[in-house]
PDB file of C-alpha atoms (C1' of nucleotides) in Angstrom:
ATOM      1  CA  MET A 202     -10.994 -22.363   5.641  1.00  0.00           C
ATOM      2  CA  PRO A 203      -7.630 -20.754   4.930  1.00  0.00           C
ATOM      3  CA  PHE A 204      -6.430 -17.759   6.894  1.00  0.00           C
ATOM      4  CA  SER A 205      -6.534 -14.688   4.675  1.00  0.00           C
ATOM      5  CA  ILE A 206      -4.997 -11.233   4.847  1.00  0.00           C
ATOM      6  CA  ALA A 207      -5.999  -8.371   2.566  1.00  0.00           C
ATOM      7  CA  THR A 208      -4.010  -5.187   1.986  1.00  0.00           C
ATOM      8  CA  TRP A 209      -5.410  -2.093   0.281  1.00  0.00           C
ATOM      9  CA  ASN A 210      -4.374   1.515  -0.133  1.00  0.00           C
ATOM     10  CA  ILE A 211      -7.854   2.964   0.223  1.00  0.00           C
ATOM     11  CA  ASN A 212      -7.048   6.671  -0.330  1.00  0.00           C
ATOM     12  CA  SER A 213      -9.477   7.940   2.324  1.00  0.00           C
ATOM     13  CA  VAL A 214     -11.233   5.295   4.404  1.00  0.00           C
ATOM     14  CA  ARG A 215     -14.185   7.564   5.192  1.00  0.00           C
ATOM     15  CA  LEU A 216     -14.899   8.457   1.575  1.00  0.00           C
ATOM     16  CA  ARG A 217     -14.570   4.860   0.395  1.00  0.00           C
ATOM     17  CA  MET A 218     -16.238   2.978   3.230  1.00  0.00           C
ATOM     18  CA  PRO A 219     -18.847   1.596   0.783  1.00  0.00           C
ATOM     19  CA  LEU A 220     -16.032   0.003  -1.239  1.00  0.00           C
ATOM     20  CA  VAL A 221     -14.447  -1.413   1.895  1.00  0.00           C
ATOM     21  CA  GLN A 222     -17.818  -2.870   2.829  1.00  0.00           C
ATOM     22  CA  ARG A 223     -18.106  -4.496  -0.579  1.00  0.00           C
ATOM     23  CA  LEU A 224     -14.669  -6.097  -0.233  1.00  0.00           C
ATOM     24  CA  LEU A 225     -15.395  -7.395   3.259  1.00  0.00           C
ATOM     25  CA  GLU A 226     -18.811  -8.767   2.306  1.00  0.00           C
ATOM     26  CA  GLU A 227     -17.593 -10.389  -0.909  1.00  0.00           C
ATOM     27  CA  ARG A 228     -14.263 -11.786   0.278  1.00  0.00           C
ATOM     28  CA  ALA A 229     -14.440 -11.799   4.075  1.00  0.00           C
ATOM     29  CA  PRO A 230     -10.691 -11.756   4.719  1.00  0.00           C
ATOM     30  CA  ASP A 231      -9.731 -12.548   8.305  1.00  0.00           C
ATOM     31  CA  VAL A 232      -7.622  -9.408   8.462  1.00  0.00           C
ATOM     32  CA  LEU A 233      -7.623  -6.219   6.402  1.00  0.00           C
ATOM     33  CA  CYS A 234      -4.680  -3.800   6.362  1.00  0.00           C
ATOM     34  CA  LEU A 235      -5.475  -0.342   5.019  1.00  0.00           C
ATOM     35  CA  GLN A 236      -3.131   2.449   3.979  1.00  0.00           C
ATOM     36  CA  GLU A 237      -3.713   6.127   3.254  1.00  0.00           C
ATOM     37  CA  THR A 238      -6.715   6.207   5.530  1.00  0.00           C
ATOM     38  CA  LYS A 239      -6.370  10.015   5.724  1.00  0.00           C
ATOM     39  CA  CYS A 240      -8.314   9.860   8.948  1.00  0.00           C
ATOM     40  CA  PRO A 241      -7.557  11.047  12.483  1.00  0.00           C
ATOM     41  CA  ASP A 242      -7.993   8.252  15.020  1.00  0.00           C
ATOM     42  CA  ASP A 243     -10.991   9.903  16.707  1.00  0.00           C
ATOM     43  CA  LEU A 244     -12.859   9.995  13.393  1.00  0.00           C
ATOM     44  CA  PHE A 245     -12.099   6.407  12.304  1.00  0.00           C
ATOM     45  CA  PRO A 246     -15.315   4.629  11.209  1.00  0.00           C
ATOM     46  CA  THR A 247     -15.103   2.047  13.985  1.00  0.00           C
ATOM     47  CA  ALA A 248     -18.843   1.387  14.199  1.00  0.00           C
ATOM     48  CA  ALA A 249     -19.101   0.563  10.495  1.00  0.00           C
ATOM     49  CA  PHE A 250     -16.333  -2.039  10.777  1.00  0.00           C
ATOM     50  CA  ARG A 251     -17.888  -3.561  13.887  1.00  0.00           C
ATOM     51  CA  LYS A 252     -21.196  -3.908  12.102  1.00  0.00           C
ATOM     52  CA  LEU A 253     -19.433  -5.833   9.332  1.00  0.00           C
ATOM     53  CA  GLY A 254     -17.974  -8.296  11.819  1.00  0.00           C
ATOM     54  CA  TYR A 255     -14.563  -6.675  12.129  1.00  0.00           C
ATOM     55  CA  GLU A 256     -14.648  -5.944  15.827  1.00  0.00           C
ATOM     56  CA  HIS A 257     -10.923  -5.813  16.420  1.00  0.00           C
ATOM     57  CA  ILE A 258      -9.530  -2.532  15.196  1.00  0.00           C
ATOM     58  CA  ALA A 259      -6.127  -0.890  15.401  1.00  0.00           C
ATOM     59  CA  PHE A 260      -5.290   2.405  13.793  1.00  0.00           C
ATOM     60  CA  HIS A 261      -2.405   4.799  13.453  1.00  0.00           C
ATOM     61  CA  GLY A 262      -3.834   7.828  11.741  1.00  0.00           C
ATOM     62  CA  GLN A 263      -3.362  11.548  11.427  1.00  0.00           C
ATOM     63  CA  LYS A 264      -5.247  14.469   9.923  1.00  0.00           C
ATOM     64  CA  GLY A 265      -5.258  14.789   6.146  1.00  0.00           C
ATOM     65  CA  TYR A 266      -2.401  12.556   5.085  1.00  0.00           C
ATOM     66  CA  HIS A 267      -1.041   9.024   5.337  1.00  0.00           C
ATOM     67  CA  GLY A 268      -2.463   6.764   8.041  1.00  0.00           C
ATOM     68  CA  VAL A 269      -2.698   2.989   8.375  1.00  0.00           C
ATOM     69  CA  ALA A 270      -5.250   0.712  10.039  1.00  0.00           C
ATOM     70  CA  THR A 271      -5.593  -3.010  10.638  1.00  0.00           C
ATOM     71  CA  VAL A 272      -9.010  -4.558  11.274  1.00  0.00           C
ATOM     72  CA  ALA A 273      -9.803  -8.194  12.003  1.00  0.00           C
ATOM     73  CA  ARG A 274     -12.514 -10.710  12.750  1.00  0.00           C
ATOM     74  CA  ARG A 275     -10.347 -12.126  15.513  1.00  0.00           C
ATOM     75  CA  PRO A 276      -8.409 -10.487  18.348  1.00  0.00           C
ATOM     76  CA  ILE A 277      -5.319  -8.502  17.462  1.00  0.00           C
ATOM     77  CA  GLU A 278      -2.788  -7.090  19.860  1.00  0.00           C
ATOM     78  CA  ILE A 279      -1.115  -3.790  18.977  1.00  0.00           C
ATOM     79  CA  VAL A 280       2.636  -4.242  19.051  1.00  0.00           C
ATOM     80  CA  GLU A 281       4.063  -1.006  17.727  1.00  0.00           C
ATOM     81  CA  LYS A 282       3.385   2.241  15.894  1.00  0.00           C
ATOM     82  CA  ARG A 283       6.882   2.981  14.684  1.00  0.00           C
ATOM     83  CA  ARG A 284       8.088   6.417  13.659  1.00  0.00           C
ATOM     84  CA  PHE A 285      10.614   6.614  10.828  1.00  0.00           C
ATOM     85  CA  CYS A 286      13.240   9.235   9.990  1.00  0.00           C
ATOM     86  CA  GLY A 287      12.359  11.186  13.128  1.00  0.00           C
ATOM     87  CA  ILE A 288       9.150  12.381  11.468  1.00  0.00           C
ATOM     88  CA  GLU A 289       5.728  12.145  13.071  1.00  0.00           C
ATOM     89  CA  ASP A 290       4.068  10.541  10.027  1.00  0.00           C
ATOM     90  CA  SER A 291       1.595   7.671  10.498  1.00  0.00           C
ATOM     91  CA  ARG A 292       3.107   5.076   8.204  1.00  0.00           C
ATOM     92  CA  HIS A 293       3.469   1.890  10.241  1.00  0.00           C
ATOM     93  CA  LEU A 294       1.446  -0.320  12.531  1.00  0.00           C
ATOM     94  CA  SER A 295       2.282  -3.818  13.707  1.00  0.00           C
ATOM     95  CA  VAL A 296      -0.089  -6.206  15.451  1.00  0.00           C
ATOM     96  CA  ARG A 297       0.066  -9.754  16.714  1.00  0.00           C
ATOM     97  CA  VAL A 298      -2.618 -12.182  15.549  1.00  0.00           C
ATOM     98  CA  LYS A 299      -2.991 -15.909  16.107  1.00  0.00           C
ATOM     99  CA  ALA A 300      -3.552 -18.268  13.200  1.00  0.00           C
ATOM    100  CA  GLY A 301      -3.191 -22.024  13.013  1.00  0.00           C
ATOM    101  CA  GLY A 302      -1.429 -22.275  16.340  1.00  0.00           C
ATOM    102  CA  LYS A 303       1.134 -19.671  15.291  1.00  0.00           C
ATOM    103  CA  ALA A 304       1.549 -16.143  16.586  1.00  0.00           C
ATOM    104  CA  LEU A 305       1.936 -13.904  13.567  1.00  0.00           C
ATOM    105  CA  LEU A 306       3.553 -10.498  13.745  1.00  0.00           C
ATOM    106  CA  LEU A 307       1.819  -8.481  11.020  1.00  0.00           C
ATOM    107  CA  HIS A 308       3.409  -5.247   9.804  1.00  0.00           C
ATOM    108  CA  ASN A 309       1.282  -2.749   7.892  1.00  0.00           C
ATOM    109  CA  PHE A 310       3.362  -0.155   5.981  1.00  0.00           C
ATOM    110  CA  TYR A 311       2.779   2.973   3.932  1.00  0.00           C
ATOM    111  CA  VAL A 312       6.123   3.970   2.428  1.00  0.00           C
ATOM    112  CA  PRO A 313       6.530   7.614   1.265  1.00  0.00           C
ATOM    113  CA  ALA A 314       5.738   8.117  -2.422  1.00  0.00           C
ATOM    114  CA  GLY A 315       8.825  10.282  -2.907  1.00  0.00           C
ATOM    115  CA  GLY A 316       7.593  13.149  -5.081  1.00  0.00           C
ATOM    116  CA  ASP A 317       8.267  13.532  -8.789  1.00  0.00           C
ATOM    117  CA  GLU A 318      11.964  14.306  -9.138  1.00  0.00           C
ATOM    118  CA  PRO A 319      14.183  11.235  -8.567  1.00  0.00           C
ATOM    119  CA  ASP A 320      17.128  13.213  -7.238  1.00  0.00           C
ATOM    120  CA  PRO A 321      17.697  13.208  -3.456  1.00  0.00           C
ATOM    121  CA  GLU A 322      19.848  16.339  -3.742  1.00  0.00           C
ATOM    122  CA  ILE A 323      16.993  18.529  -4.962  1.00  0.00           C
ATOM    123  CA  ASN A 324      13.909  16.618  -3.803  1.00  0.00           C
ATOM    124  CA  VAL A 325      13.574  16.202  -0.053  1.00  0.00           C
ATOM    125  CA  LYS A 326      10.632  13.829  -0.525  1.00  0.00           C
ATOM    126  CA  PHE A 327      12.792  11.452  -2.542  1.00  0.00           C
ATOM    127  CA  ARG A 328      15.565  11.754   0.073  1.00  0.00           C
ATOM    128  CA  HIS A 329      12.973  10.885   2.712  1.00  0.00           C
ATOM    129  CA  LYS A 330      11.800   7.844   0.740  1.00  0.00           C
ATOM    130  CA  LEU A 331      15.351   6.487   0.436  1.00  0.00           C
ATOM    131  CA  ASP A 332      15.988   7.112   4.130  1.00  0.00           C
ATOM    132  CA  PHE A 333      12.717   5.425   5.045  1.00  0.00           C
ATOM    133  CA  VAL A 334      13.564   2.280   3.077  1.00  0.00           C
ATOM    134  CA  ALA A 335      17.023   2.239   4.667  1.00  0.00           C
ATOM    135  CA  GLU A 336      15.424   2.373   8.114  1.00  0.00           C
ATOM    136  CA  MET A 337      13.187  -0.548   7.179  1.00  0.00           C
ATOM    137  CA  ASN A 338      16.325  -2.707   7.336  1.00  0.00           C
ATOM    138  CA  ALA A 339      15.573  -2.876  11.052  1.00  0.00           C
ATOM    139  CA  ILE A 340      12.280  -4.683  10.375  1.00  0.00           C
ATOM    140  CA  ARG A 341      13.184  -8.364  10.378  1.00  0.00           C
ATOM    141  CA  ALA A 342      11.218 -11.450   9.401  1.00  0.00           C
ATOM    142  CA  ASP A 343      11.425 -12.924  12.885  1.00  0.00           C
ATOM    143  CA  HIS A 344      10.198 -16.492  13.203  1.00  0.00           C
ATOM    144  CA  ASP A 345      10.533 -19.761  15.101  1.00  0.00           C
ATOM    145  CA  ASP A 346       8.529 -22.972  15.441  1.00  0.00           C
ATOM    146  CA  VAL A 347       5.486 -21.218  16.861  1.00  0.00           C
ATOM    147  CA  SER A 348       5.682 -17.790  15.244  1.00  0.00           C
ATOM    148  CA  GLY A 349       6.132 -16.016  11.953  1.00  0.00           C
ATOM    149  CA  SER A 350       6.136 -12.547  10.417  1.00  0.00           C
ATOM    150  CA  ILE A 351       4.163 -10.984   7.591  1.00  0.00           C
ATOM    151  CA  LEU A 352       4.711  -7.544   6.076  1.00  0.00           C
ATOM    152  CA  VAL A 353       2.132  -5.953   3.796  1.00  0.00           C
ATOM    153  CA  GLY A 354       1.305  -2.547   2.472  1.00  0.00           C
ATOM    154  CA  ASP A 355       1.761   0.152  -0.102  1.00  0.00           C
ATOM    155  CA  LEU A 356       5.548   0.198  -0.380  1.00  0.00           C
ATOM    156  CA  ASN A 357       5.449   2.609  -3.353  1.00  0.00           C
ATOM    157  CA  ILE A 358       8.253   0.778  -5.179  1.00  0.00           C
ATOM    158  CA  ALA A 359       7.865  -1.648  -8.090  1.00  0.00           C
ATOM    159  CA  PRO A 360      11.139  -3.570  -7.765  1.00  0.00           C
ATOM    160  CA  LEU A 361      11.249  -5.907 -10.754  1.00  0.00           C
ATOM    161  CA  GLU A 362      11.274  -5.369 -14.513  1.00  0.00           C
ATOM    162  CA  HIS A 363       7.797  -6.806 -14.973  1.00  0.00           C
ATOM    163  CA  ASP A 364       6.335  -5.003 -11.981  1.00  0.00           C
ATOM    164  CA  VAL A 365       5.758  -2.057 -14.337  1.00  0.00           C
ATOM    165  CA  TRP A 366       4.162  -1.717 -17.762  1.00  0.00           C
ATOM    166  CA  SER A 367       7.417  -0.499 -19.330  1.00  0.00           C
ATOM    167  CA  HIS A 368      10.715  -1.059 -17.578  1.00  0.00           C
ATOM    168  CA  LYS A 369      12.648   1.219 -19.939  1.00  0.00           C
ATOM    169  CA  GLN A 370      10.150   4.060 -19.817  1.00  0.00           C
ATOM    170  CA  LEU A 371       9.989   4.043 -16.035  1.00  0.00           C
ATOM    171  CA  LEU A 372      13.683   3.869 -15.160  1.00  0.00           C
ATOM    172  CA  LYS A 373      13.661   7.597 -14.370  1.00  0.00           C
ATOM    173  CA  VAL A 374      10.200   7.596 -12.835  1.00  0.00           C
ATOM    174  CA  VAL A 375       9.967   7.577  -9.045  1.00  0.00           C
ATOM    175  CA  SER A 376       8.877   4.084  -7.873  1.00  0.00           C
ATOM    176  CA  HIS A 377      11.067   2.245 -10.401  1.00  0.00           C
ATOM    177  CA  THR A 378      14.443   4.028 -10.433  1.00  0.00           C
ATOM    178  CA  PRO A 379      17.523   1.814  -9.989  1.00  0.00           C
ATOM    179  CA  VAL A 380      18.446   3.342  -6.625  1.00  0.00           C
ATOM    180  CA  GLU A 381      14.971   2.577  -5.284  1.00  0.00           C
ATOM    181  CA  THR A 382      14.645  -0.922  -6.674  1.00  0.00           C
ATOM    182  CA  THR A 383      18.195  -1.920  -5.682  1.00  0.00           C
ATOM    183  CA  ASN A 384      17.904  -0.620  -2.126  1.00  0.00           C
ATOM    184  CA  PHE A 385      14.421  -2.077  -1.812  1.00  0.00           C
ATOM    185  CA  GLU A 386      15.446  -5.592  -2.805  1.00  0.00           C
ATOM    186  CA  ALA A 387      18.556  -5.410  -0.612  1.00  0.00           C
ATOM    187  CA  MET A 388      16.420  -4.336   2.347  1.00  0.00           C
ATOM    188  CA  ARG A 389      13.933  -7.145   1.754  1.00  0.00           C
ATOM    189  CA  ALA A 390      16.677  -9.759   1.523  1.00  0.00           C
ATOM    190  CA  ALA A 391      18.549  -8.395   4.546  1.00  0.00           C
ATOM    191  CA  GLY A 392      15.402  -8.701   6.618  1.00  0.00           C
ATOM    192  CA  GLY A 393      14.939 -12.302   5.553  1.00  0.00           C
ATOM    193  CA  TRP A 394      11.646 -11.549   3.800  1.00  0.00           C
ATOM    194  CA  VAL A 395      10.102 -13.604   1.001  1.00  0.00           C
ATOM    195  CA  ASP A 396       8.252 -11.719  -1.748  1.00  0.00           C
ATOM    196  CA  LEU A 397       5.130 -13.874  -1.797  1.00  0.00           C
ATOM    197  CA  MET A 398       3.583 -12.185  -4.843  1.00  0.00           C
ATOM    198  CA  ARG A 399       6.571 -13.436  -6.879  1.00  0.00           C
ATOM    199  CA  HIS A 400       6.843 -16.780  -5.082  1.00  0.00           C
ATOM    200  CA  GLY A 401       6.502 -19.404  -7.799  1.00  0.00           C
ATOM    201  CA  ILE A 402       5.430 -16.788 -10.361  1.00  0.00           C
ATOM    202  CA  PRO A 403       7.469 -16.437 -13.596  1.00  0.00           C
ATOM    203  CA  LEU A 404       9.613 -13.295 -13.529  1.00  0.00           C
ATOM    204  CA  ASP A 405       8.364 -12.292 -16.992  1.00  0.00           C
ATOM    205  CA  GLN A 406       4.732 -12.229 -15.888  1.00  0.00           C
ATOM    206  CA  LYS A 407       3.377  -8.713 -15.448  1.00  0.00           C
ATOM    207  CA  ILE A 408       1.882  -7.975 -12.022  1.00  0.00           C
ATOM    208  CA  TYR A 409       0.172  -4.666 -11.194  1.00  0.00           C
ATOM    209  CA  THR A 410      -1.729  -3.431  -8.146  1.00  0.00           C
ATOM    210  CA  TRP A 411      -1.988   0.267  -9.048  1.00  0.00           C
ATOM    211  CA  TRP A 412      -3.180   2.250 -12.061  1.00  0.00           C
ATOM    212  CA  SER A 413      -2.913   6.044 -12.232  1.00  0.00           C
ATOM    213  CA  TYR A 414      -6.001   8.229 -11.933  1.00  0.00           C
ATOM    214  CA  ARG A 415      -4.595  10.279 -14.798  1.00  0.00           C
ATOM    215  CA  ALA A 416      -5.082   7.734 -17.548  1.00  0.00           C
ATOM    216  CA  GLN A 417      -8.039   8.358 -19.828  1.00  0.00           C
ATOM    217  CA  ASP A 418      -8.879   4.650 -19.771  1.00  0.00           C
ATOM    218  CA  TRP A 419      -6.876   2.810 -17.110  1.00  0.00           C
ATOM    219  CA  ALA A 420      -8.019  -0.646 -18.269  1.00  0.00           C
ATOM    220  CA  ALA A 421      -7.369  -0.089 -21.964  1.00  0.00           C
ATOM    221  CA  SER A 422      -3.916   1.466 -21.525  1.00  0.00           C
ATOM    222  CA  ASP A 423      -3.165  -0.892 -18.606  1.00  0.00           C
ATOM    223  CA  ARG A 424      -0.122   1.108 -17.545  1.00  0.00           C
ATOM    224  CA  GLY A 425       0.085  -0.378 -14.077  1.00  0.00           C
ATOM    225  CA  ARG A 426       2.698  -0.884 -11.410  1.00  0.00           C
ATOM    226  CA  ARG A 427       3.136  -3.371  -8.541  1.00  0.00           C
ATOM    227  CA  LEU A 428       3.371  -0.960  -5.631  1.00  0.00           C
ATOM    228  CA  ASP A 429       1.590  -3.103  -3.039  1.00  0.00           C
ATOM    229  CA  HIS A 430       3.332  -6.074  -1.516  1.00  0.00           C
ATOM    230  CA  VAL A 431       2.938  -9.153   0.674  1.00  0.00           C
ATOM    231  CA  TRP A 432       6.056 -10.527   2.334  1.00  0.00           C
ATOM    232  CA  SER A 433       6.524 -13.302   4.876  1.00  0.00           C
ATOM    233  CA  SER A 434       9.174 -14.986   6.938  1.00  0.00           C
ATOM    234  CA  PRO A 435      10.577 -18.108   5.209  1.00  0.00           C
ATOM    235  CA  ASN A 436       8.822 -20.537   7.560  1.00  0.00           C
ATOM    236  CA  LEU A 437       5.435 -19.414   6.212  1.00  0.00           C
ATOM    237  CA  THR A 438       6.114 -20.027   2.518  1.00  0.00           C
ATOM    238  CA  SER A 439       5.154 -23.697   2.774  1.00  0.00           C
ATOM    239  CA  LEU A 440       1.862 -22.592   4.348  1.00  0.00           C
ATOM    240  CA  PHE A 441       1.222 -19.905   1.723  1.00  0.00           C
ATOM    241  CA  LEU A 442      -1.572 -21.052  -0.586  1.00  0.00           C
ATOM    242  CA  ASP A 443      -2.149 -18.311  -3.160  1.00  0.00           C
ATOM    243  CA  TYR A 444      -3.135 -14.705  -3.592  1.00  0.00           C
ATOM    244  CA  GLU A 445      -5.557 -12.653  -5.595  1.00  0.00           C
ATOM    245  CA  ILE A 446      -5.240  -9.146  -6.992  1.00  0.00           C
ATOM    246  CA  LEU A 447      -8.756  -7.701  -7.109  1.00  0.00           C
ATOM    247  CA  ARG A 448      -8.214  -5.851 -10.386  1.00  0.00           C
ATOM    248  CA  GLU A 449     -11.955  -5.376 -10.820  1.00  0.00           C
ATOM    249  CA  ALA A 450     -11.954  -3.027  -7.807  1.00  0.00           C
ATOM    250  CA  ARG A 451     -10.147  -0.426  -9.931  1.00  0.00           C
ATOM    251  CA  GLY A 452     -13.364  -0.218 -11.940  1.00  0.00           C
ATOM    252  CA  TRP A 453     -15.698   0.210  -8.981  1.00  0.00           C
ATOM    253  CA  ASP A 454     -17.537   3.507  -8.488  1.00  0.00           C
ATOM    254  CA  ARG A 455     -15.155   6.253  -7.282  1.00  0.00           C
ATOM    255  CA  PRO A 456     -12.281   3.797  -6.850  1.00  0.00           C
ATOM    256  CA  SER A 457      -8.950   3.996  -5.124  1.00  0.00           C
ATOM    257  CA  ASP A 458      -6.037   4.003  -7.557  1.00  0.00           C
ATOM    258  CA  HIS A 459      -4.800   0.856  -5.760  1.00  0.00           C
ATOM    259  CA  VAL A 460      -6.656  -2.458  -5.668  1.00  0.00           C
ATOM    260  CA  PRO A 461      -6.822  -4.996  -2.819  1.00  0.00           C
ATOM    261  CA  VAL A 462      -4.421  -7.917  -2.649  1.00  0.00           C
ATOM    262  CA  ILE A 463      -5.646 -10.936  -0.687  1.00  0.00           C
ATOM    263  CA  ALA A 464      -3.176 -13.625   0.436  1.00  0.00           C
ATOM    264  CA  ARG A 465      -4.285 -16.995   1.787  1.00  0.00           C
ATOM    265  CA  PHE A 466      -2.407 -19.310   4.132  1.00  0.00           C
ATOM    266  CA  ASN A 467      -2.986 -22.868   5.212  1.00  0.00           C
ATOM    267  CA  LEU A 468      -3.402 -21.819   8.831  1.00  0.00           C
ATOM    268  CA  ASP A 469      -6.429 -22.616  11.040  1.00  0.00           C
TER     269      ASP A 469
ATOM    270  C1'  DA B 287       7.589  16.360 -23.944  1.00  0.00           C
ATOM    271  C1'  DT B 288       3.628  17.293 -21.466  1.00  0.00           C
ATOM    272  C1'  DG B 289      -0.464  16.853 -18.988  1.00  0.00           C
ATOM    273  C1'  DG B 290      -3.446  14.225 -17.235  1.00  0.00           C
ATOM    274  C1'  DT B 291      -6.941  13.015 -11.782  1.00  0.00           C
ATOM    275  C1'  DT B 292      -8.058  12.654  -6.990  1.00  0.00           C
ATOM    276  C1'  DG B 293      -8.615  13.832  -1.827  1.00  0.00           C
ATOM    277  C1'  DA B 294      -8.290  16.746   2.264  1.00  0.00           C
ATOM    278  C1'  DT B 295      -9.181  21.084   2.780  1.00  0.00           C
ATOM    279  C1'  DT B 296     -10.631  25.559   1.244  1.00  0.00           C
ATOM    280  C1'  DG B 297      -5.439  27.478  -1.479  1.00  0.00           C
ATOM    281  C1'  DT B 298      -2.508  24.234  -2.040  1.00  0.00           C
ATOM    282  C1'  DC B 299      -0.108  20.304  -1.328  1.00  0.00           C
ATOM    283  C1'  DA B 300       0.500  15.334  -1.801  1.00  0.00           C
ATOM    284  C1'  DA B 301       0.008  11.437  -4.422  1.00  0.00           C
TER     285       DA B 301
END
DNA sequence: ATGGTTGATTGTCAA
């Protein structure tokens, strides 16, 4: 059995626990990284995860906004809950997990959305997003013979032309502006990260993980964006098998606007 | 060009 990691912006883990349960029962990933849990740590639905076989739970939450959590069928060791930009937002959690004789450092990120106006001079949320991505330069894809790094999460940037439904129409829309996509790709490369969702995939193939709530018919208009990502250190690319975007989850009852991405590795 | 929806929280912000 391959080793599998799922990432999903769940937009309230308590409200959507039935959807999480469905994912875990249908796909049984070894590890699940959640973003936008919107759940203080003392209210995290630990018992529900345990009942589903995910007994190893790490969370970095806060009241009302943001929040990330990583749950697993196997032991995980909390490494860090990093604060960015000097702000006490819960947007990062890293854990160590063993797979196939390797110690994997797994980063779970929720990057700021950045507001509506793509001008850092008048929009402090956009300024914060750019600063956050700049600080992510410190997160490196460390690896050696017995270890590797994986970074997943809602990074709120669709970096490539075919990561959005219309490149031209989104050039001034936050998530796909040139300053975001340029800085984002530079940060990824500087850290030594490989974009696994584009690894061996033609650059002209559309890939989406998010569809707005505001569309009348999200599936018919299909105006999606690739905001969720799976990166790895270069020594894991030969062990990377494939990944699946669970597009159908966007059509589940009371869905998140993001769908799960499940990556599989030839580990174990 | 604009407005459209959702969640946490209970008026309004964030996404």
